[in-house]
PDB file of C-alpha atoms in Angstrom:
ATOM      1  CA  UNK P   1      30.042 -63.411  27.121  1.00  0.00           C
ATOM      2  CA  UNK P   2      27.171 -61.120  26.132  1.00  0.00           C
ATOM      3  CA  UNK P   3      28.262 -57.913  24.033  1.00  0.00           C
ATOM      4  CA  UNK P   4      27.120 -54.420  24.193  1.00  0.00           C
ATOM      5  CA  UNK P   5      25.219 -52.100  22.525  1.00  0.00           C
ATOM      6  CA  UNK P   6      26.721 -49.085  22.939  1.00  0.00           C
ATOM      7  CA  UNK P   7      24.509 -46.933  20.894  1.00  0.00           C
ATOM      8  CA  UNK P   8      21.186 -47.798  22.120  1.00  0.00           C
ATOM      9  CA  UNK P   9      21.543 -45.442  25.916  1.00  0.00           C
ATOM     10  CA  UNK P  10      22.209 -43.071  22.534  1.00  0.00           C
ATOM     11  CA  UNK P  11      19.216 -43.655  20.724  1.00  0.00           C
ATOM     12  CA  UNK P  12      17.803 -43.688  23.749  1.00  0.00           C
ATOM     13  CA  UNK P  13      18.975 -40.361  25.258  1.00  0.00           C
ATOM     14  CA  UNK P  14      18.466 -38.556  21.220  1.00  0.00           C
ATOM     15  CA  UNK P  15      13.947 -39.746  22.140  1.00  0.00           C
ATOM     16  CA  UNK P  16      14.644 -38.521  25.038  1.00  0.00           C
ATOM     17  CA  UNK P  17      15.841 -34.990  24.283  1.00  0.00           C
ATOM     18  CA  UNK P  18      13.940 -34.483  20.816  1.00  0.00           C
ATOM     19  CA  UNK P  19      11.455 -32.335  21.710  1.00  0.00           C
ATOM     20  CA  UNK P  20       9.958 -29.101  20.568  1.00  0.00           C
ATOM     21  CA  UNK P  21       8.031 -26.465  22.027  1.00  0.00           C
ATOM     22  CA  UNK P  22       5.112 -24.970  20.344  1.00  0.00           C
ATOM     23  CA  UNK P  23       6.387 -22.491  18.423  1.00  0.00           C
ATOM     24  CA  UNK P  24       2.149 -21.506  17.776  1.00  0.00           C
ATOM     25  CA  UNK P  25       2.133 -20.251  20.939  1.00  0.00           C
ATOM     26  CA  UNK P  26      -1.255 -22.341  21.109  1.00  0.00           C
ATOM     27  CA  UNK P  27      -3.745 -21.074  23.101  1.00  0.00           C
ATOM     28  CA  UNK P  28      -1.706 -19.483  25.884  1.00  0.00           C
ATOM     29  CA  UNK P  29       0.208 -16.574  22.845  1.00  0.00           C
ATOM     30  CA  UNK P  30      -2.814 -15.409  22.688  1.00  0.00           C
ATOM     31  CA  UNK P  31      -4.101 -15.327  26.103  1.00  0.00           C
ATOM     32  CA  UNK P  32      -0.928 -13.637  27.756  1.00  0.00           C
ATOM     33  CA  UNK P  33      -1.078 -11.179  25.088  1.00  0.00           C
ATOM     34  CA  UNK P  34      -4.585 -10.151  25.583  1.00  0.00           C
ATOM     35  CA  UNK P  35      -4.436  -9.987  29.496  1.00  0.00           C
ATOM     36  CA  UNK P  36      -1.523  -7.960  28.849  1.00  0.00           C
ATOM     37  CA  UNK P  37      -2.836  -5.466  26.370  1.00  0.00           C
ATOM     38  CA  UNK P  38      -5.785  -4.936  28.793  1.00  0.00           C
ATOM     39  CA  UNK P  39      -3.840  -4.515  31.935  1.00  0.00           C
ATOM     40  CA  UNK P  40      -1.557  -1.739  30.064  1.00  0.00           C
ATOM     41  CA  UNK P  41      -4.013  -0.174  28.189  1.00  0.00           C
ATOM     42  CA  UNK P  42      -6.472   0.183  31.425  1.00  0.00           C
ATOM     43  CA  UNK P  43      -3.107   1.645  33.538  1.00  0.00           C
ATOM     44  CA  UNK P  44      -2.590   3.829  31.102  1.00  0.00           C
ATOM     45  CA  UNK P  45      -6.142   5.366  30.995  1.00  0.00           C
ATOM     46  CA  UNK P  46      -6.534   5.416  35.209  1.00  0.00           C
ATOM     47  CA  UNK P  47      -3.085   7.132  35.531  1.00  0.00           C
ATOM     48  CA  UNK P  48      -3.761   8.962  32.280  1.00  0.00           C
ATOM     49  CA  UNK P  49      -6.977  10.600  33.877  1.00  0.00           C
ATOM     50  CA  UNK P  50      -5.746  10.359  38.002  1.00  0.00           C
ATOM     51  CA  UNK P  51      -2.803  12.546  36.755  1.00  0.00           C
ATOM     52  CA  UNK P  52      -5.207  15.028  35.800  1.00  0.00           C
ATOM     53  CA  UNK P  53      -6.085  15.259  39.715  1.00  0.00           C
ATOM     54  CA  UNK P  54      -9.551  14.087  39.617  1.00  0.00           C
ATOM     55  CA  UNK P  55     -11.389  12.050  43.006  1.00  0.00           C
ATOM     56  CA  UNK P  56     -10.470   8.561  43.102  1.00  0.00           C
ATOM     57  CA  UNK P  57     -14.154   7.774  42.194  1.00  0.00           C
ATOM     58  CA  UNK P  58     -13.831   9.340  38.830  1.00  0.00           C
ATOM     59  CA  UNK P  59      -9.925   6.794  38.353  1.00  0.00           C
ATOM     60  CA  UNK P  60     -12.524   3.436  39.073  1.00  0.00           C
ATOM     61  CA  UNK P  61     -15.483   4.345  36.875  1.00  0.00           C
ATOM     62  CA  UNK P  62     -12.190   5.238  34.295  1.00  0.00           C
ATOM     63  CA  UNK P  63     -10.741   1.745  34.488  1.00  0.00           C
ATOM     64  CA  UNK P  64     -14.021   0.675  34.880  1.00  0.00           C
ATOM     65  CA  UNK P  65     -15.339   1.991  31.302  1.00  0.00           C
ATOM     66  CA  UNK P  66     -12.031   0.719  29.960  1.00  0.00           C
ATOM     67  CA  UNK P  67     -12.247  -2.405  31.120  1.00  0.00           C
ATOM     68  CA  UNK P  68     -16.031  -2.994  29.455  1.00  0.00           C
ATOM     69  CA  UNK P  69     -15.660  -0.993  26.626  1.00  0.00           C
ATOM     70  CA  UNK P  70     -11.623  -2.542  25.681  1.00  0.00           C
ATOM     71  CA  UNK P  71     -13.175  -5.862  26.171  1.00  0.00           C
ATOM     72  CA  UNK P  72     -15.881  -5.434  24.051  1.00  0.00           C
ATOM     73  CA  UNK P  73     -13.998  -3.570  21.566  1.00  0.00           C
ATOM     74  CA  UNK P  74     -10.974  -6.349  21.684  1.00  0.00           C
ATOM     75  CA  UNK P  75     -14.188  -9.385  21.343  1.00  0.00           C
ATOM     76  CA  UNK P  76     -15.691  -7.542  18.430  1.00  0.00           C
ATOM     77  CA  UNK P  77     -13.006  -7.279  16.095  1.00  0.00           C
ATOM     78  CA  UNK P  78     -11.856 -10.410  17.010  1.00  0.00           C
ATOM     79  CA  UNK P  79     -14.301 -12.280  16.036  1.00  0.00           C
ATOM     80  CA  UNK P  80     -15.001 -10.197  12.356  1.00  0.00           C
ATOM     81  CA  UNK P  81     -11.585 -10.459  12.219  1.00  0.00           C
ATOM     82  CA  UNK P  82     -12.482 -14.129  12.566  1.00  0.00           C
ATOM     83  CA  UNK P  83     -15.512 -15.343  10.870  1.00  0.00           C
ATOM     84  CA  UNK P  84     -14.279 -12.914   7.561  1.00  0.00           C
ATOM     85  CA  UNK P  85     -10.843 -15.326   7.052  1.00  0.00           C
ATOM     86  CA  UNK P  86     -13.105 -18.392   8.070  1.00  0.00           C
ATOM     87  CA  UNK P  87     -15.619 -17.135   5.042  1.00  0.00           C
ATOM     88  CA  UNK P  88     -12.578 -16.592   2.864  1.00  0.00           C
ATOM     89  CA  UNK P  89     -10.970 -20.036   3.680  1.00  0.00           C
ATOM     90  CA  UNK P  90     -14.134 -21.660   2.915  1.00  0.00           C
ATOM     91  CA  UNK P  91     -14.886 -19.845  -0.465  1.00  0.00           C
ATOM     92  CA  UNK P  92     -11.500 -21.432  -1.298  1.00  0.00           C
ATOM     93  CA  UNK P  93     -12.321 -24.830   0.092  1.00  0.00           C
ATOM     94  CA  UNK P  94     -15.613 -24.325  -2.493  1.00  0.00           C
ATOM     95  CA  UNK P  95     -13.717 -23.849  -5.516  1.00  0.00           C
ATOM     96  CA  UNK P  96     -11.007 -26.594  -4.782  1.00  0.00           C
ATOM     97  CA  UNK P  97     -13.884 -29.278  -4.297  1.00  0.00           C
ATOM     98  CA  UNK P  98     -15.123 -27.896  -7.939  1.00  0.00           C
ATOM     99  CA  UNK P  99     -12.075 -28.653  -9.508  1.00  0.00           C
ATOM    100  CA  UNK P 100     -11.590 -31.465  -7.441  1.00  0.00           C
ATOM    101  CA  UNK P 101     -15.294 -32.870  -8.973  1.00  0.00           C
ATOM    102  CA  UNK P 102     -15.052 -31.173 -12.725  1.00  0.00           C
ATOM    103  CA  UNK P 103     -11.263 -32.073 -13.516  1.00  0.00           C
ATOM    104  CA  UNK P 104     -10.511 -34.629 -10.892  1.00  0.00           C
ATOM    105  CA  UNK P 105      -7.589 -36.525 -13.795  1.00  0.00           C
ATOM    106  CA  UNK P 106      -5.777 -32.855 -13.537  1.00  0.00           C
ATOM    107  CA  UNK P 107      -5.849 -32.107 -10.004  1.00  0.00           C
ATOM    108  CA  UNK P 108      -3.936 -35.492  -9.511  1.00  0.00           C
ATOM    109  CA  UNK P 109      -1.676 -34.571 -11.201  1.00  0.00           C
ATOM    110  CA  UNK P 110      -1.140 -30.862  -9.931  1.00  0.00           C
ATOM    111  CA  UNK P 111      -1.010 -33.103  -6.480  1.00  0.00           C
ATOM    112  CA  UNK P 112       1.752 -35.759  -8.149  1.00  0.00           C
ATOM    113  CA  UNK P 113       4.016 -32.310  -9.955  1.00  0.00           C
ATOM    114  CA  UNK P 114       3.721 -30.777  -6.027  1.00  0.00           C
ATOM    115  CA  UNK P 115       5.196 -33.704  -4.521  1.00  0.00           C
ATOM    116  CA  UNK P 116       8.002 -34.088  -7.349  1.00  0.00           C
ATOM    117  CA  UNK P 117       8.763 -30.550  -6.826  1.00  0.00           C
ATOM    118  CA  UNK P 118       9.110 -32.102  -3.077  1.00  0.00           C
ATOM    119  CA  UNK P 119      12.466 -34.598  -4.901  1.00  0.00           C
ATOM    120  CA  UNK P 120      10.208 -37.099  -4.940  1.00  0.00           C
ATOM    121  CA  UNK P 121      10.323 -39.662  -7.650  1.00  0.00           C
ATOM    122  CA  UNK P 122       8.033 -39.322 -10.686  1.00  0.00           C
ATOM    123  CA  UNK P 123       6.495 -42.895 -10.536  1.00  0.00           C
ATOM    124  CA  UNK P 124       5.531 -42.554  -6.624  1.00  0.00           C
ATOM    125  CA  UNK P 125       4.733 -39.237  -6.058  1.00  0.00           C
ATOM    126  CA  UNK P 126       2.434 -40.163  -9.805  1.00  0.00           C
ATOM    127  CA  UNK P 127       1.334 -43.275  -6.933  1.00  0.00           C
ATOM    128  CA  UNK P 128       0.937 -41.273  -3.713  1.00  0.00           C
ATOM    129  CA  UNK P 129      -1.322 -38.719  -5.788  1.00  0.00           C
ATOM    130  CA  UNK P 130      -3.432 -41.149  -7.331  1.00  0.00           C
ATOM    131  CA  UNK P 131      -4.882 -43.430  -4.374  1.00  0.00           C
ATOM    132  CA  UNK P 132      -4.589 -40.099  -2.072  1.00  0.00           C
ATOM    133  CA  UNK P 133      -7.622 -38.786  -4.801  1.00  0.00           C
ATOM    134  CA  UNK P 134      -9.363 -42.401  -4.316  1.00  0.00           C
ATOM    135  CA  UNK P 135     -10.933 -40.347  -1.399  1.00  0.00           C
ATOM    136  CA  UNK P 136     -13.098 -36.744  -2.431  1.00  0.00           C
ATOM    137  CA  UNK P 137     -12.846 -35.672   0.912  1.00  0.00           C
ATOM    138  CA  UNK P 138      -8.522 -36.677   2.285  1.00  0.00           C
ATOM    139  CA  UNK P 139      -7.575 -35.845  -1.862  1.00  0.00           C
ATOM    140  CA  UNK P 140     -10.241 -32.044  -0.478  1.00  0.00           C
ATOM    141  CA  UNK P 141      -8.014 -32.146   2.454  1.00  0.00           C
ATOM    142  CA  UNK P 142      -4.151 -32.669   0.858  1.00  0.00           C
ATOM    143  CA  UNK P 143      -5.203 -29.788  -1.753  1.00  0.00           C
ATOM    144  CA  UNK P 144      -6.176 -27.557   1.226  1.00  0.00           C
ATOM    145  CA  UNK P 145      -3.339 -28.177   3.086  1.00  0.00           C
ATOM    146  CA  UNK P 146      -0.509 -28.227   0.232  1.00  0.00           C
ATOM    147  CA  UNK P 147      -1.612 -25.457  -2.147  1.00  0.00           C
ATOM    148  CA  UNK P 148      -3.531 -23.082   0.531  1.00  0.00           C
ATOM    149  CA  UNK P 149      -2.121 -24.116   3.503  1.00  0.00           C
ATOM    150  CA  UNK P 150      -4.847 -24.909   5.790  1.00  0.00           C
ATOM    151  CA  UNK P 151      -6.295 -27.355   7.471  1.00  0.00           C
ATOM    152  CA  UNK P 152     -10.202 -28.103   6.327  1.00  0.00           C
ATOM    153  CA  UNK P 153     -11.098 -30.251   9.538  1.00  0.00           C
ATOM    154  CA  UNK P 154      -9.179 -27.615  12.219  1.00  0.00           C
ATOM    155  CA  UNK P 155     -10.865 -24.299  11.077  1.00  0.00           C
ATOM    156  CA  UNK P 156     -10.531 -21.525  13.691  1.00  0.00           C
ATOM    157  CA  UNK P 157     -14.604 -20.510  15.594  1.00  0.00           C
ATOM    158  CA  UNK P 158     -15.091 -16.944  15.623  1.00  0.00           C
ATOM    159  CA  UNK P 159     -16.768 -17.995  18.646  1.00  0.00           C
ATOM    160  CA  UNK P 160     -14.676 -19.567  20.517  1.00  0.00           C
ATOM    161  CA  UNK P 161     -11.871 -16.417  19.419  1.00  0.00           C
ATOM    162  CA  UNK P 162     -14.322 -13.906  20.402  1.00  0.00           C
ATOM    163  CA  UNK P 163     -14.562 -15.265  24.173  1.00  0.00           C
ATOM    164  CA  UNK P 164     -11.485 -15.744  24.545  1.00  0.00           C
ATOM    165  CA  UNK P 165     -10.562 -12.604  23.957  1.00  0.00           C
ATOM    166  CA  UNK P 166     -12.863 -10.676  26.086  1.00  0.00           C
ATOM    167  CA  UNK P 167     -12.026 -13.062  28.851  1.00  0.00           C
ATOM    168  CA  UNK P 168      -8.475 -12.383  28.940  1.00  0.00           C
ATOM    169  CA  UNK P 169      -8.692  -8.670  27.662  1.00  0.00           C
ATOM    170  CA  UNK P 170     -11.778  -8.059  30.712  1.00  0.00           C
ATOM    171  CA  UNK P 171      -8.494 -10.085  33.578  1.00  0.00           C
ATOM    172  CA  UNK P 172      -6.305  -7.621  32.006  1.00  0.00           C
ATOM    173  CA  UNK P 173      -7.276  -4.919  32.786  1.00  0.00           C
ATOM    174  CA  UNK P 174      -8.888  -5.452  36.374  1.00  0.00           C
ATOM    175  CA  UNK P 175      -5.908  -5.752  38.617  1.00  0.00           C
ATOM    176  CA  UNK P 176      -5.233  -1.851  38.596  1.00  0.00           C
ATOM    177  CA  UNK P 177      -8.981  -1.547  39.193  1.00  0.00           C
ATOM    178  CA  UNK P 178      -9.291  -4.321  41.994  1.00  0.00           C
ATOM    179  CA  UNK P 179      -7.735  -2.603  44.840  1.00  0.00           C
ATOM    180  CA  UNK P 180      -9.612  -0.039  44.668  1.00  0.00           C
ATOM    181  CA  UNK P 181     -12.802  -1.741  43.996  1.00  0.00           C
ATOM    182  CA  UNK P 182     -10.876  -3.596  47.456  1.00  0.00           C
ATOM    183  CA  UNK P 183     -11.503  -0.163  48.970  1.00  0.00           C
ATOM    184  CA  UNK P 184      -8.020   1.814  47.639  1.00  0.00           C
ATOM    185  CA  UNK P 185      -8.764   5.179  47.986  1.00  0.00           C
ATOM    186  CA  UNK P 186      -4.993   6.754  45.977  1.00  0.00           C
ATOM    187  CA  UNK P 187      -3.583   5.621  42.825  1.00  0.00           C
ATOM    188  CA  UNK P 188      -0.058   3.842  43.999  1.00  0.00           C
ATOM    189  CA  UNK P 189      -1.809   0.314  44.615  1.00  0.00           C
ATOM    190  CA  UNK P 190      -3.652   0.225  41.453  1.00  0.00           C
ATOM    191  CA  UNK P 191       0.101   0.940  40.014  1.00  0.00           C
ATOM    192  CA  UNK P 192       1.903  -2.138  41.982  1.00  0.00           C
ATOM    193  CA  UNK P 193      -0.806  -4.625  41.675  1.00  0.00           C
ATOM    194  CA  UNK P 194      -0.832  -3.600  38.244  1.00  0.00           C
ATOM    195  CA  UNK P 195       3.090  -3.901  37.273  1.00  0.00           C
ATOM    196  CA  UNK P 196       3.936  -7.263  39.694  1.00  0.00           C
ATOM    197  CA  UNK P 197       0.746  -8.499  36.589  1.00  0.00           C
ATOM    198  CA  UNK P 198       2.873  -7.014  34.160  1.00  0.00           C
ATOM    199  CA  UNK P 199       6.340  -9.282  35.249  1.00  0.00           C
ATOM    200  CA  UNK P 200       4.119 -12.331  35.702  1.00  0.00           C
ATOM    201  CA  UNK P 201       2.596 -11.723  32.228  1.00  0.00           C
ATOM    202  CA  UNK P 202       6.302 -11.450  30.700  1.00  0.00           C
ATOM    203  CA  UNK P 203       7.043 -13.701  32.824  1.00  0.00           C
ATOM    204  CA  UNK P 204       4.534 -16.664  31.621  1.00  0.00           C
ATOM    205  CA  UNK P 205       5.317 -15.509  27.533  1.00  0.00           C
ATOM    206  CA  UNK P 206       8.777 -16.700  28.464  1.00  0.00           C
ATOM    207  CA  UNK P 207       7.025 -20.442  27.768  1.00  0.00           C
ATOM    208  CA  UNK P 208       6.705 -19.799  23.790  1.00  0.00           C
ATOM    209  CA  UNK P 209      10.143 -17.555  22.998  1.00  0.00           C
ATOM    210  CA  UNK P 210      13.934 -18.672  23.423  1.00  0.00           C
ATOM    211  CA  UNK P 211      14.164 -15.903  26.009  1.00  0.00           C
ATOM    212  CA  UNK P 212      14.563 -16.645  30.158  1.00  0.00           C
ATOM    213  CA  UNK P 213      11.417 -15.618  32.494  1.00  0.00           C
ATOM    214  CA  UNK P 214      13.025 -12.938  34.259  1.00  0.00           C
ATOM    215  CA  UNK P 215      14.124 -11.272  31.293  1.00  0.00           C
ATOM    216  CA  UNK P 216      10.244 -11.256  29.713  1.00  0.00           C
ATOM    217  CA  UNK P 217       8.946 -10.221  32.264  1.00  0.00           C
ATOM    218  CA  UNK P 218      11.316  -7.240  33.313  1.00  0.00           C
ATOM    219  CA  UNK P 219      10.496  -6.253  29.724  1.00  0.00           C
ATOM    220  CA  UNK P 220       7.800  -6.183  29.977  1.00  0.00           C
ATOM    221  CA  UNK P 221       7.715  -4.285  33.667  1.00  0.00           C
ATOM    222  CA  UNK P 222       9.512  -1.334  31.147  1.00  0.00           C
ATOM    223  CA  UNK P 223       7.133  -1.121  28.594  1.00  0.00           C
ATOM    224  CA  UNK P 224       3.802  -1.084  30.625  1.00  0.00           C
ATOM    225  CA  UNK P 225       5.495   0.987  33.119  1.00  0.00           C
ATOM    226  CA  UNK P 226       7.072   3.466  30.260  1.00  0.00           C
ATOM    227  CA  UNK P 227       3.375   3.985  29.199  1.00  0.00           C
ATOM    228  CA  UNK P 228       2.056   4.228  31.986  1.00  0.00           C
ATOM    229  CA  UNK P 229       4.456   7.119  33.370  1.00  0.00           C
ATOM    230  CA  UNK P 230       4.325   8.994  29.810  1.00  0.00           C
ATOM    231  CA  UNK P 231      -0.267   9.135  30.875  1.00  0.00           C
ATOM    232  CA  UNK P 232      -0.039   9.946  34.303  1.00  0.00           C
ATOM    233  CA  UNK P 233       1.936  13.021  32.980  1.00  0.00           C
ATOM    234  CA  UNK P 234      -0.213  13.470  29.858  1.00  0.00           C
ATOM    235  CA  UNK P 235      -3.065  13.755  32.340  1.00  0.00           C
ATOM    236  CA  UNK P 236      -1.242  16.123  34.549  1.00  0.00           C
ATOM    237  CA  UNK P 237      -0.007  18.522  31.381  1.00  0.00           C
ATOM    238  CA  UNK P 238      -4.281  18.485  30.344  1.00  0.00           C
ATOM    239  CA  UNK P 239      -5.774  18.330  34.252  1.00  0.00           C
ATOM    240  CA  UNK P 240      -3.829  21.257  33.925  1.00  0.00           C
ATOM    241  CA  UNK P 241      -4.269  23.146  30.906  1.00  0.00           C
ATOM    242  CA  UNK P 242      -8.445  21.857  30.603  1.00  0.00           C
ATOM    243  CA  UNK P 243      -7.883  22.889  34.749  1.00  0.00           C
TER     244      UNK P 243
END
């Protein structure tokens, strides 16, 4: 009689179920949050101006100006931030590269000590460090990951960061302006489209969080709606004061 391996289904089930979400968010997180930032800020800007009892042309112009100014500001800020971070990382890599060239034995011992600190037996840690240190580029990559927490082959691009920030912000900021561009002359269609966009963005964010899609969507809807309501009230107040 053939023996049945009762553990096989368990092992198969474990392999099938042992998956993890992307805890870093990948491209989805910055894209969605960039669009959400553009949507909330431009909606609040437009409702604030509309609360001042101006014509719809002024609201449209405000929305377009907010879109352009915010998108360029986001792109410039993101480019500067990522470029500065990359320059700092490259400077630290140059320091590490010089140390590997001048003091290879000390760097090899340092790497072995790192593995020992993580529980690897001393002889094995020294042997692993020796083998990894034979290739200077591999040694640099290992030291960078262990000491700096970075991957030298996967440094962020300032141009990509700036372009993605510009596009995401502009897309979000376009939503409250779109009804006006399609012929609307009142504020409420823009608010409805923007609120729908906020709910959608919040629901998409649930892909990189532990929350349900409807909770994330309603939370973002409430926050964005509150921002628009407050700026609208301020617009009425300032419009009355200026008028």
